[in-house]
């Protein structure tokens, strides 16, 4: 098992236990990861007890239709922005009713970077329980796969830390 897989497994053990103890479910809203966060969740046996659904919204149109992201904000701020990550997480929560949602939207590379938005930039949003959406971002190093793996880990770590803050 790779270091990435071990990290994911450890994080998901904490997440699954916490979600089941609260009788909550989880949903993801993913762009640059193409559903990889959800795939990792559903790789865990028993995930049907706490994982609900995934929205893979790669295009502007998908983000608008599936998650209710504002077209105006997509045009003004771009898909890789705090505004869009926030709306993706909120849209996933609103549409799924899940207790926990996470969103990730970024530039995995190797191309696509631009001034102010380098390759490796990923914006995240988390909706945890009744708390307001929380956002942050990371700039990850490496090739496309490395950026996507770091995105998965950051998204899951964000869930763990936010769930632990509720205890």
CSV table of N, CA and C in Angstrom, one decimal:
chain,number,residue,atom,x,y,z
A,1,UNK,N,0.8,-1.2,0.0
A,1,UNK,CA,0.0,0.0,0.0
A,1,UNK,C,0.9,1.2,0.0
A,2,UNK,N,0.6,2.2,-0.8
A,2,UNK,CA,1.3,3.4,-0.9
A,2,UNK,C,1.1,4.3,0.3
A,3,UNK,N,2.0,5.3,0.4
A,3,UNK,CA,1.8,6.3,1.5
A,3,UNK,C,0.5,7.0,1.4
A,4,UNK,N,0.2,7.4,0.1
A,4,UNK,CA,-1.1,8.1,-0.2
A,4,UNK,C,-2.3,7.2,0.3
A,5,UNK,N,-2.3,6.0,-0.1
A,5,UNK,CA,-3.4,5.1,0.3
A,5,UNK,C,-3.5,4.9,1.8
A,6,UNK,N,-2.3,4.8,2.5
A,6,UNK,CA,-2.3,4.7,3.9
A,6,UNK,C,-2.9,5.9,4.6
A,7,UNK,N,-2.5,7.1,4.1
A,7,UNK,CA,-3.0,8.3,4.6
A,7,UNK,C,-4.5,8.5,4.5
A,8,UNK,N,-5.0,8.1,3.3
A,8,UNK,CA,-6.4,8.2,3.0
A,8,UNK,C,-7.2,7.2,3.9
A,9,UNK,N,-6.7,6.0,4.0
A,9,UNK,CA,-7.3,5.0,4.9
A,9,UNK,C,-7.4,5.5,6.3
A,10,UNK,N,-6.4,6.1,6.8
A,10,UNK,CA,-6.4,6.6,8.2
A,10,UNK,C,-7.4,7.7,8.4
A,11,UNK,N,-7.4,8.6,7.4
A,11,UNK,CA,-8.3,9.8,7.5
A,11,UNK,C,-9.8,9.3,7.4
A,12,UNK,N,-10.0,8.3,6.5
A,12,UNK,CA,-11.4,7.9,6.3
A,12,UNK,C,-11.9,7.0,7.5
A,13,UNK,N,-11.0,6.4,8.2
A,13,UNK,CA,-11.4,5.7,9.4
A,13,UNK,C,-12.0,6.7,10.5
A,14,UNK,N,-11.3,7.8,10.6
A,14,UNK,CA,-11.7,8.9,11.5
A,14,UNK,C,-13.0,9.5,11.0
A,15,UNK,N,-13.1,9.8,9.7
A,15,UNK,CA,-14.3,10.4,9.2
A,15,UNK,C,-15.5,9.5,9.3
A,16,UNK,N,-15.3,8.2,8.9
A,16,UNK,CA,-16.5,7.3,8.9
A,16,UNK,C,-17.0,7.1,10.3
A,17,UNK,N,-16.1,6.9,11.3
A,17,UNK,CA,-16.5,6.8,12.7
A,17,UNK,C,-17.3,8.0,13.2
A,18,UNK,N,-16.7,9.2,12.9
A,18,UNK,CA,-17.4,10.4,13.3
A,18,UNK,C,-18.7,10.6,12.7
A,19,UNK,N,-18.8,10.3,11.4
A,19,UNK,CA,-20.1,10.5,10.7
A,19,UNK,C,-21.1,9.5,11.2
A,20,UNK,N,-20.7,8.2,11.4
A,20,UNK,CA,-21.7,7.2,11.9
A,20,UNK,C,-22.2,7.5,13.3
A,21,UNK,N,-21.3,8.1,14.1
A,21,UNK,CA,-21.7,8.4,15.5
A,21,UNK,C,-22.7,9.5,15.5
A,22,UNK,N,-22.7,10.4,14.5
A,22,UNK,CA,-23.6,11.5,14.4
A,22,UNK,C,-24.8,11.2,13.5
A,23,UNK,N,-24.8,10.0,12.9
A,23,UNK,CA,-25.8,9.6,12.0
A,23,UNK,C,-25.9,10.6,10.8
A,24,UNK,N,-24.7,11.0,10.3
A,24,UNK,CA,-24.6,11.9,9.2
A,24,UNK,C,-24.1,11.2,8.0
A,25,UNK,N,-24.4,11.8,6.8
A,25,UNK,CA,-23.8,11.3,5.6
A,25,UNK,C,-22.9,12.3,5.0
A,26,UNK,N,-22.2,11.9,4.0
A,26,UNK,CA,-21.2,12.8,3.3
A,26,UNK,C,-21.5,12.9,1.8
A,27,UNK,N,-21.2,14.0,1.2
A,27,UNK,CA,-21.2,14.2,-0.2
A,27,UNK,C,-20.0,15.0,-0.7
A,28,UNK,N,-19.6,14.8,-1.9
A,28,UNK,CA,-18.5,15.6,-2.4
A,28,UNK,C,-18.9,16.4,-3.7
A,29,UNK,N,-18.3,17.5,-3.9
A,29,UNK,CA,-18.5,18.3,-5.1
A,29,UNK,C,-17.1,18.5,-5.7
A,30,UNK,N,-16.8,17.8,-6.7
A,30,UNK,CA,-15.4,17.8,-7.2
A,30,UNK,C,-15.3,18.3,-8.7
A,31,UNK,N,-14.2,18.9,-8.9
A,31,UNK,CA,-13.8,19.3,-10.3
A,31,UNK,C,-12.5,18.7,-10.6
A,32,UNK,N,-11.4,19.3,-10.2
A,32,UNK,CA,-10.1,18.9,-10.6
A,32,UNK,C,-9.7,17.4,-10.2
A,33,UNK,N,-10.4,16.9,-9.2
A,33,UNK,CA,-10.2,15.5,-8.8
A,33,UNK,C,-11.0,14.5,-9.5
A,34,UNK,N,-11.9,14.9,-10.3
A,34,UNK,CA,-12.7,14.0,-11.1
A,34,UNK,C,-13.4,12.9,-10.4
A,35,UNK,N,-13.7,13.1,-9.1
A,35,UNK,CA,-14.4,12.1,-8.3
A,35,UNK,C,-13.5,11.3,-7.5
A,36,UNK,N,-12.2,11.6,-7.4
A,36,UNK,CA,-11.2,10.8,-6.7
A,36,UNK,C,-11.5,10.8,-5.2
A,37,UNK,N,-12.0,11.9,-4.6
A,37,UNK,CA,-12.4,11.9,-3.2
A,37,UNK,C,-13.5,10.9,-2.9
A,38,UNK,N,-14.5,10.9,-3.8
A,38,UNK,CA,-15.6,10.0,-3.6
A,38,UNK,C,-15.1,8.6,-3.8
A,39,UNK,N,-14.2,8.3,-4.8
A,39,UNK,CA,-13.7,7.0,-5.1
A,39,UNK,C,-13.0,6.5,-3.8
A,40,UNK,N,-12.2,7.3,-3.2
A,40,UNK,CA,-11.5,6.9,-2.0
A,40,UNK,C,-12.4,6.5,-0.9
A,41,UNK,N,-13.5,7.4,-0.7
A,41,UNK,CA,-14.5,7.1,0.3
A,41,UNK,C,-15.2,5.7,0.0
A,42,UNK,N,-15.5,5.5,-1.2
A,42,UNK,CA,-16.3,4.2,-1.5
A,42,UNK,C,-15.4,3.0,-1.6
A,43,UNK,N,-14.1,3.2,-1.6
A,43,UNK,CA,-13.1,2.1,-1.5
A,43,UNK,C,-13.2,1.4,-0.2
A,44,UNK,N,-13.6,2.2,0.8
A,44,UNK,CA,-13.7,1.7,2.2
A,44,UNK,C,-14.9,0.8,2.4
A,45,UNK,N,-14.7,-0.4,2.7
A,45,UNK,CA,-15.9,-1.3,3.0
A,45,UNK,C,-16.8,-0.7,4.0
A,46,UNK,N,-18.1,-0.8,3.8
A,46,UNK,CA,-19.0,-0.2,4.7
A,46,UNK,C,-19.3,1.2,4.5
A,47,UNK,N,-18.8,1.8,3.5
A,47,UNK,CA,-19.0,3.3,3.2
A,47,UNK,C,-20.4,3.6,2.9
A,48,UNK,N,-21.2,2.6,2.5
A,48,UNK,CA,-22.6,2.9,2.2
A,48,UNK,C,-23.4,3.4,3.5
A,49,UNK,N,-22.8,3.1,4.7
A,49,UNK,CA,-23.4,3.6,5.9
A,49,UNK,C,-23.3,5.1,6.1
A,50,UNK,N,-22.3,5.7,5.4
A,50,UNK,CA,-22.1,7.2,5.7
A,50,UNK,C,-21.8,8.0,4.4
A,51,UNK,N,-21.5,7.4,3.3
A,51,UNK,CA,-21.2,8.1,2.1
A,51,UNK,C,-22.5,8.2,1.3
A,52,UNK,N,-22.9,9.4,0.8
A,52,UNK,CA,-24.2,9.5,0.1
A,52,UNK,C,-24.0,9.6,-1.4
A,53,UNK,N,-23.2,10.6,-1.8
A,53,UNK,CA,-23.1,10.9,-3.3
A,53,UNK,C,-22.0,11.8,-3.6
A,54,UNK,N,-21.7,11.9,-4.9
A,54,UNK,CA,-20.7,12.8,-5.4
A,54,UNK,C,-21.2,13.5,-6.6
A,55,UNK,N,-20.8,14.8,-6.7
A,55,UNK,CA,-21.1,15.6,-7.9
A,55,UNK,C,-19.7,15.9,-8.5
A,56,UNK,N,-19.5,15.3,-9.7
A,56,UNK,CA,-18.3,15.6,-10.5
A,56,UNK,C,-18.7,16.7,-11.5
A,57,UNK,N,-18.3,17.9,-11.2
A,57,UNK,CA,-18.7,19.1,-12.0
A,57,UNK,C,-17.5,19.7,-12.6
A,58,UNK,N,-17.1,19.2,-13.8
A,58,UNK,CA,-15.9,19.7,-14.4
A,58,UNK,C,-16.1,21.0,-15.2
A,59,UNK,N,-17.2,21.1,-15.8
A,59,UNK,CA,-17.5,22.3,-16.7
A,59,UNK,C,-18.2,23.4,-15.9
A,60,UNK,N,-18.2,24.6,-16.4
A,60,UNK,CA,-19.0,25.7,-15.8
A,60,UNK,C,-20.5,25.2,-15.8
A,61,UNK,N,-21.0,24.7,-16.9
A,61,UNK,CA,-22.4,24.3,-17.1
A,61,UNK,C,-22.7,23.3,-16.0
A,62,UNK,N,-21.9,22.3,-15.7
A,62,UNK,CA,-22.2,21.3,-14.7
A,62,UNK,C,-22.2,21.9,-13.3
A,63,UNK,N,-21.3,22.8,-13.1
A,63,UNK,CA,-21.3,23.5,-11.8
A,63,UNK,C,-22.6,24.3,-11.6
A,64,UNK,N,-23.1,24.9,-12.6
A,64,UNK,CA,-24.3,25.7,-12.6
A,64,UNK,C,-25.5,24.8,-12.4
A,65,UNK,N,-25.6,23.8,-13.3
A,65,UNK,CA,-26.8,22.9,-13.3
A,65,UNK,C,-26.9,22.0,-12.1
A,66,UNK,N,-25.8,21.4,-11.7
A,66,UNK,CA,-25.8,20.4,-10.6
A,66,UNK,C,-25.7,21.0,-9.2
A,67,UNK,N,-25.0,22.1,-9.1
A,67,UNK,CA,-24.8,22.7,-7.8
A,67,UNK,C,-25.3,24.1,-7.6
A,68,UNK,N,-25.8,24.7,-8.6
A,68,UNK,CA,-26.4,26.0,-8.4
A,68,UNK,C,-25.3,27.1,-8.3
A,69,UNK,N,-24.1,26.9,-8.8
A,69,UNK,CA,-23.1,27.9,-8.8
A,69,UNK,C,-23.5,29.0,-9.8
A,70,UNK,N,-23.3,30.2,-9.3
A,70,UNK,CA,-23.7,31.4,-10.1
A,70,UNK,C,-22.8,31.6,-11.4
A,71,UNK,N,-23.5,31.7,-12.5
A,71,UNK,CA,-22.8,31.9,-13.8
A,71,UNK,C,-22.0,33.2,-13.7
A,72,UNK,N,-22.6,34.2,-13.1
A,72,UNK,CA,-21.9,35.5,-12.9
A,72,UNK,C,-20.6,35.3,-12.2
A,73,UNK,N,-20.6,34.6,-11.1
A,73,UNK,CA,-19.4,34.3,-10.3
A,73,UNK,C,-18.3,33.5,-11.1
A,74,UNK,N,-18.8,32.5,-11.8
A,74,UNK,CA,-17.9,31.7,-12.6
A,74,UNK,C,-17.1,32.6,-13.6
A,75,UNK,N,-17.9,33.5,-14.3
A,75,UNK,CA,-17.3,34.4,-15.2
A,75,UNK,C,-16.4,35.4,-14.6
A,76,UNK,N,-16.8,36.0,-13.4
A,76,UNK,CA,-16.1,37.1,-12.8
A,76,UNK,C,-14.8,36.5,-12.1
A,77,UNK,N,-15.0,35.4,-11.3
A,77,UNK,CA,-13.9,34.9,-10.5
A,77,UNK,C,-13.2,33.7,-11.1
A,78,UNK,N,-13.8,33.0,-12.0
A,78,UNK,CA,-13.3,31.8,-12.5
A,78,UNK,C,-13.7,30.6,-11.7
A,79,UNK,N,-13.6,29.4,-12.3
A,79,UNK,CA,-14.0,28.2,-11.6
A,79,UNK,C,-13.0,27.9,-10.4
A,80,UNK,N,-11.8,28.4,-10.5
A,80,UNK,CA,-10.8,28.1,-9.5
A,80,UNK,C,-10.8,29.4,-8.6
A,81,UNK,N,-11.7,29.4,-7.6
A,81,UNK,CA,-11.8,30.6,-6.8
A,81,UNK,C,-12.5,30.2,-5.5
A,82,UNK,N,-12.4,31.0,-4.5
A,82,UNK,CA,-13.0,30.7,-3.2
A,82,UNK,C,-14.6,30.8,-3.4
A,83,UNK,N,-15.0,31.8,-4.2
A,83,UNK,CA,-16.4,32.0,-4.4
A,83,UNK,C,-17.1,30.7,-5.0
A,84,UNK,N,-16.4,30.1,-5.9
A,84,UNK,CA,-17.0,28.9,-6.6
A,84,UNK,C,-16.9,27.7,-5.6
A,85,UNK,N,-15.7,27.6,-5.0
A,85,UNK,CA,-15.6,26.4,-4.0
A,85,UNK,C,-16.7,26.5,-3.0
A,86,UNK,N,-16.9,27.7,-2.5
A,86,UNK,CA,-17.9,27.9,-1.4
A,86,UNK,C,-19.3,27.5,-2.0
A,87,UNK,N,-19.7,28.0,-3.1
A,87,UNK,CA,-21.0,27.6,-3.7
A,87,UNK,C,-21.1,26.2,-4.1
A,88,UNK,N,-20.0,25.5,-4.4
A,88,UNK,CA,-20.0,24.1,-4.7
A,88,UNK,C,-20.3,23.3,-3.5
A,89,UNK,N,-19.7,23.7,-2.3
A,89,UNK,CA,-19.9,22.9,-1.1
A,89,UNK,C,-21.4,23.2,-0.6
A,90,UNK,N,-21.8,24.4,-0.7
A,90,UNK,CA,-23.2,24.7,-0.3
A,90,UNK,C,-24.2,24.0,-1.2
A,91,UNK,N,-24.0,24.1,-2.5
A,91,UNK,CA,-24.9,23.4,-3.4
A,91,UNK,C,-25.0,21.9,-3.2
A,92,UNK,N,-23.8,21.3,-2.9
A,92,UNK,CA,-23.9,19.8,-2.6
A,92,UNK,C,-24.7,19.6,-1.3
A,93,UNK,N,-24.5,20.4,-0.3
A,93,UNK,CA,-25.2,20.3,1.0
A,93,UNK,C,-26.7,20.5,0.7
A,94,UNK,N,-27.1,21.5,0.0
A,94,UNK,CA,-28.5,21.8,-0.2
A,94,UNK,C,-29.2,20.7,-1.0
A,95,UNK,N,-28.5,20.2,-2.0
A,95,UNK,CA,-29.1,19.2,-2.9
A,95,UNK,C,-29.1,17.8,-2.3
A,96,UNK,N,-28.1,17.5,-1.5
A,96,UNK,CA,-28.0,16.2,-0.9
A,96,UNK,C,-28.6,16.0,0.5
A,97,UNK,N,-28.6,17.1,1.2
A,97,UNK,CA,-29.0,17.1,2.6
A,97,UNK,C,-28.0,16.4,3.5
A,98,UNK,N,-26.8,16.2,3.0
A,98,UNK,CA,-25.7,15.5,3.8
A,98,UNK,C,-25.2,16.4,4.9
A,99,UNK,N,-24.8,15.7,6.0
A,99,UNK,CA,-24.3,16.5,7.1
A,99,UNK,C,-22.9,17.1,6.9
A,100,UNK,N,-22.2,16.5,5.9
A,100,UNK,CA,-20.8,17.0,5.6
A,100,UNK,C,-20.7,17.0,4.1
A,101,UNK,N,-20.2,18.1,3.6
A,101,UNK,CA,-19.8,18.2,2.2
A,101,UNK,C,-18.5,18.8,2.0
A,102,UNK,N,-17.8,18.4,1.0
A,102,UNK,CA,-16.5,19.1,0.7
A,102,UNK,C,-16.5,19.3,-0.8
A,103,UNK,N,-15.9,20.4,-1.2
A,103,UNK,CA,-15.7,20.8,-2.6
A,103,UNK,C,-14.2,21.0,-2.9
A,104,UNK,N,-13.8,20.7,-4.1
A,104,UNK,CA,-12.5,21.0,-4.6
A,104,UNK,C,-12.5,21.4,-6.0
A,105,UNK,N,-11.9,22.6,-6.3
A,105,UNK,CA,-11.8,23.1,-7.7
A,105,UNK,C,-10.5,23.7,-7.9
A,106,UNK,N,-9.7,23.2,-8.9
A,106,UNK,CA,-8.4,23.7,-9.0
A,106,UNK,C,-7.8,23.4,-10.4
A,107,UNK,N,-6.5,23.7,-10.5
A,107,UNK,CA,-5.7,23.5,-11.7
A,107,UNK,C,-4.7,22.4,-11.5
A,108,UNK,N,-5.0,21.2,-11.9
A,108,UNK,CA,-4.1,20.1,-11.7
A,108,UNK,C,-2.9,20.0,-12.6
A,109,UNK,N,-3.0,20.7,-13.8
A,109,UNK,CA,-1.9,20.7,-14.7
A,109,UNK,C,-1.9,19.6,-15.7
A,110,UNK,N,-0.9,19.5,-16.5
A,110,UNK,CA,0.3,20.3,-16.5
A,110,UNK,C,0.1,21.7,-17.0
A,111,UNK,N,-0.9,22.0,-17.8
A,111,UNK,CA,-1.2,23.3,-18.3
A,111,UNK,C,-2.3,23.9,-17.6
A,112,UNK,N,-2.8,25.1,-18.0
A,112,UNK,CA,-3.9,25.8,-17.4
A,112,UNK,C,-3.6,26.9,-16.4
A,113,UNK,N,-2.4,27.0,-16.0
A,113,UNK,CA,-2.0,28.0,-15.1
A,113,UNK,C,-2.0,29.4,-15.7
A,114,UNK,N,-2.2,30.4,-14.9
A,114,UNK,CA,-2.2,31.8,-15.5
A,114,UNK,C,-1.7,32.7,-14.3
A,115,UNK,N,-1.4,34.0,-14.6
A,115,UNK,CA,-1.0,34.9,-13.6
A,115,UNK,C,-2.0,34.9,-12.4
A,116,UNK,N,-1.5,34.7,-11.2
A,116,UNK,CA,-2.4,34.7,-10.0
A,116,UNK,C,-3.1,33.4,-9.8
A,117,UNK,N,-3.0,32.5,-10.8
A,117,UNK,CA,-3.6,31.1,-10.6
A,117,UNK,C,-2.7,30.1,-11.2
A,118,UNK,N,-1.7,29.7,-10.4
A,118,UNK,CA,-0.7,28.8,-10.9
A,118,UNK,C,-1.2,27.3,-11.0
A,119,UNK,N,-0.5,26.5,-11.8
A,119,UNK,CA,-0.8,25.1,-11.7
A,119,UNK,C,-0.5,24.6,-10.3
A,120,UNK,N,-1.4,23.8,-9.8
A,120,UNK,CA,-1.4,23.3,-8.4
A,120,UNK,C,-2.3,24.1,-7.5
A,121,UNK,N,-2.9,25.2,-7.9
A,121,UNK,CA,-3.8,25.9,-7.0
A,121,UNK,C,-5.1,25.2,-6.9
A,122,UNK,N,-5.6,24.9,-5.7
A,122,UNK,CA,-6.9,24.3,-5.5
A,122,UNK,C,-7.6,25.0,-4.4
A,123,UNK,N,-8.9,25.4,-4.7
A,123,UNK,CA,-9.7,26.0,-3.6
A,123,UNK,C,-10.7,24.9,-3.1
A,124,UNK,N,-10.9,25.0,-1.8
A,124,UNK,CA,-11.8,24.0,-1.1
A,124,UNK,C,-12.9,24.7,-0.4
A,125,UNK,N,-14.0,24.0,-0.2
A,125,UNK,CA,-15.1,24.4,0.7
A,125,UNK,C,-15.6,23.2,1.5
A,126,UNK,N,-15.9,23.5,2.7
A,126,UNK,CA,-16.5,22.5,3.6
A,126,UNK,C,-17.7,23.0,4.3
A,127,UNK,N,-18.8,22.2,4.2
A,127,UNK,CA,-20.0,22.4,5.0
A,127,UNK,C,-20.1,21.3,6.0
A,128,UNK,N,-20.0,21.6,7.3
A,128,UNK,CA,-20.0,20.7,8.4
A,128,UNK,C,-21.2,21.0,9.3
A,129,UNK,N,-22.2,20.1,9.3
A,129,UNK,CA,-23.3,20.3,10.2
A,129,UNK,C,-24.0,21.6,9.8
A,130,UNK,N,-24.3,22.4,10.8
A,130,UNK,CA,-25.0,23.7,10.6
A,130,UNK,C,-24.1,24.9,10.6
A,131,UNK,N,-22.8,24.6,10.6
A,131,UNK,CA,-21.8,25.7,10.6
A,131,UNK,C,-21.8,26.3,9.2
A,132,UNK,N,-21.4,27.6,9.2
A,132,UNK,CA,-21.3,28.3,7.8
A,132,UNK,C,-20.2,27.6,7.0
A,133,UNK,N,-20.3,27.7,5.7
A,133,UNK,CA,-19.2,27.1,4.9
A,133,UNK,C,-17.9,27.7,5.2
A,134,UNK,N,-16.9,26.9,5.2
A,134,UNK,CA,-15.5,27.3,5.5
A,134,UNK,C,-14.7,27.0,4.2
A,135,UNK,N,-13.8,27.9,3.9
A,135,UNK,CA,-13.0,27.7,2.7
A,135,UNK,C,-11.5,27.9,2.9
A,136,UNK,N,-10.7,27.3,2.2
A,136,UNK,CA,-9.3,27.6,2.1
A,136,UNK,C,-8.7,27.2,0.8
A,137,UNK,N,-7.4,27.3,0.6
A,137,UNK,CA,-6.8,26.9,-0.7
A,137,UNK,C,-5.4,26.4,-0.4
A,138,UNK,N,-4.9,25.6,-1.3
A,138,UNK,CA,-3.5,25.2,-1.3
A,138,UNK,C,-2.9,25.3,-2.7
A,139,UNK,N,-1.6,25.4,-2.7
A,139,UNK,CA,-0.9,25.3,-4.0
A,139,UNK,C,0.1,24.1,-3.8
A,140,UNK,N,-0.3,23.1,-4.6
A,140,UNK,CA,0.4,21.8,-4.5
A,140,UNK,C,1.4,21.6,-5.6
A,141,UNK,N,2.5,20.9,-5.2
A,141,UNK,CA,3.6,20.7,-6.1
A,141,UNK,C,3.5,19.3,-6.8
A,142,UNK,N,4.2,19.2,-7.9
A,142,UNK,CA,4.3,17.9,-8.6
A,142,UNK,C,3.5,17.9,-9.9
A,143,UNK,N,3.4,16.7,-10.4
A,143,UNK,CA,2.7,16.5,-11.7
A,143,UNK,C,1.2,16.4,-11.4
A,144,UNK,N,0.4,16.2,-12.4
A,144,UNK,CA,-1.0,16.2,-12.3
A,144,UNK,C,-1.5,15.2,-11.2
A,145,UNK,N,-1.0,14.0,-11.2
A,145,UNK,CA,-1.4,13.0,-10.3
A,145,UNK,C,-1.1,13.4,-8.8
A,146,UNK,N,0.1,14.0,-8.7
A,146,UNK,CA,0.6,14.4,-7.3
A,146,UNK,C,-0.3,15.5,-6.8
A,147,UNK,N,-0.7,16.5,-7.7
A,147,UNK,CA,-1.6,17.6,-7.3
A,147,UNK,C,-2.9,17.0,-6.9
A,148,UNK,N,-3.4,16.1,-7.6
A,148,UNK,CA,-4.7,15.5,-7.3
A,148,UNK,C,-4.7,14.7,-6.0
A,149,UNK,N,-3.6,14.0,-5.8
A,149,UNK,CA,-3.5,13.2,-4.6
A,149,UNK,C,-3.4,14.1,-3.4
A,150,UNK,N,-2.7,15.2,-3.5
A,150,UNK,CA,-2.6,16.2,-2.4
A,150,UNK,C,-3.9,16.9,-2.1
A,151,UNK,N,-4.7,17.1,-3.2
A,151,UNK,CA,-6.0,17.6,-3.1
A,151,UNK,C,-6.9,16.7,-2.3
A,152,UNK,N,-6.9,15.4,-2.6
A,152,UNK,CA,-7.7,14.5,-1.8
A,152,UNK,C,-7.3,14.5,-0.4
A,153,UNK,N,-6.1,14.4,-0.1
A,153,UNK,CA,-5.6,14.4,1.3
A,153,UNK,C,-6.0,15.7,2.1
A,154,UNK,N,-5.8,16.8,1.4
A,154,UNK,CA,-6.2,18.1,2.0
A,154,UNK,C,-7.7,18.2,2.3
A,155,UNK,N,-8.5,17.7,1.4
A,155,UNK,CA,-10.0,17.7,1.5
A,155,UNK,C,-10.4,16.9,2.7
A,156,UNK,N,-9.8,15.7,2.8
A,156,UNK,CA,-10.1,14.8,3.9
A,156,UNK,C,-9.6,15.3,5.3
A,157,UNK,N,-8.4,15.8,5.3
A,157,UNK,CA,-7.9,16.4,6.5
A,157,UNK,C,-8.8,17.6,7.0
A,158,UNK,N,-9.3,18.3,6.0
A,158,UNK,CA,-10.2,19.4,6.4
A,158,UNK,C,-11.4,19.0,7.0
A,159,UNK,N,-12.0,17.8,6.6
A,159,UNK,CA,-13.1,17.2,7.2
A,159,UNK,C,-12.8,16.8,8.6
A,160,UNK,N,-11.7,16.1,8.8
A,160,UNK,CA,-11.3,15.6,10.1
A,160,UNK,C,-11.2,16.7,11.1
A,161,UNK,N,-10.4,17.7,10.7
A,161,UNK,CA,-10.2,18.8,11.7
A,161,UNK,C,-11.5,19.6,12.0
A,162,UNK,N,-12.4,19.7,11.1
A,162,UNK,CA,-13.6,20.4,11.3
A,162,UNK,C,-14.6,19.5,12.2
A,163,UNK,N,-14.6,18.2,11.9
A,163,UNK,CA,-15.4,17.3,12.7
A,163,UNK,C,-14.9,17.3,14.2
A,164,UNK,N,-13.6,17.3,14.3
A,164,UNK,CA,-13.0,17.2,15.7
A,164,UNK,C,-13.3,18.5,16.4
A,165,UNK,N,-13.4,19.6,15.7
A,165,UNK,CA,-13.7,20.9,16.4
A,165,UNK,C,-15.1,20.9,17.0
A,166,UNK,N,-16.0,20.0,16.5
A,166,UNK,CA,-17.3,19.9,17.0
A,166,UNK,C,-17.4,19.2,18.3
A,167,UNK,N,-16.4,18.3,18.6
A,167,UNK,CA,-16.4,17.5,19.8
A,167,UNK,C,-16.1,18.3,21.0
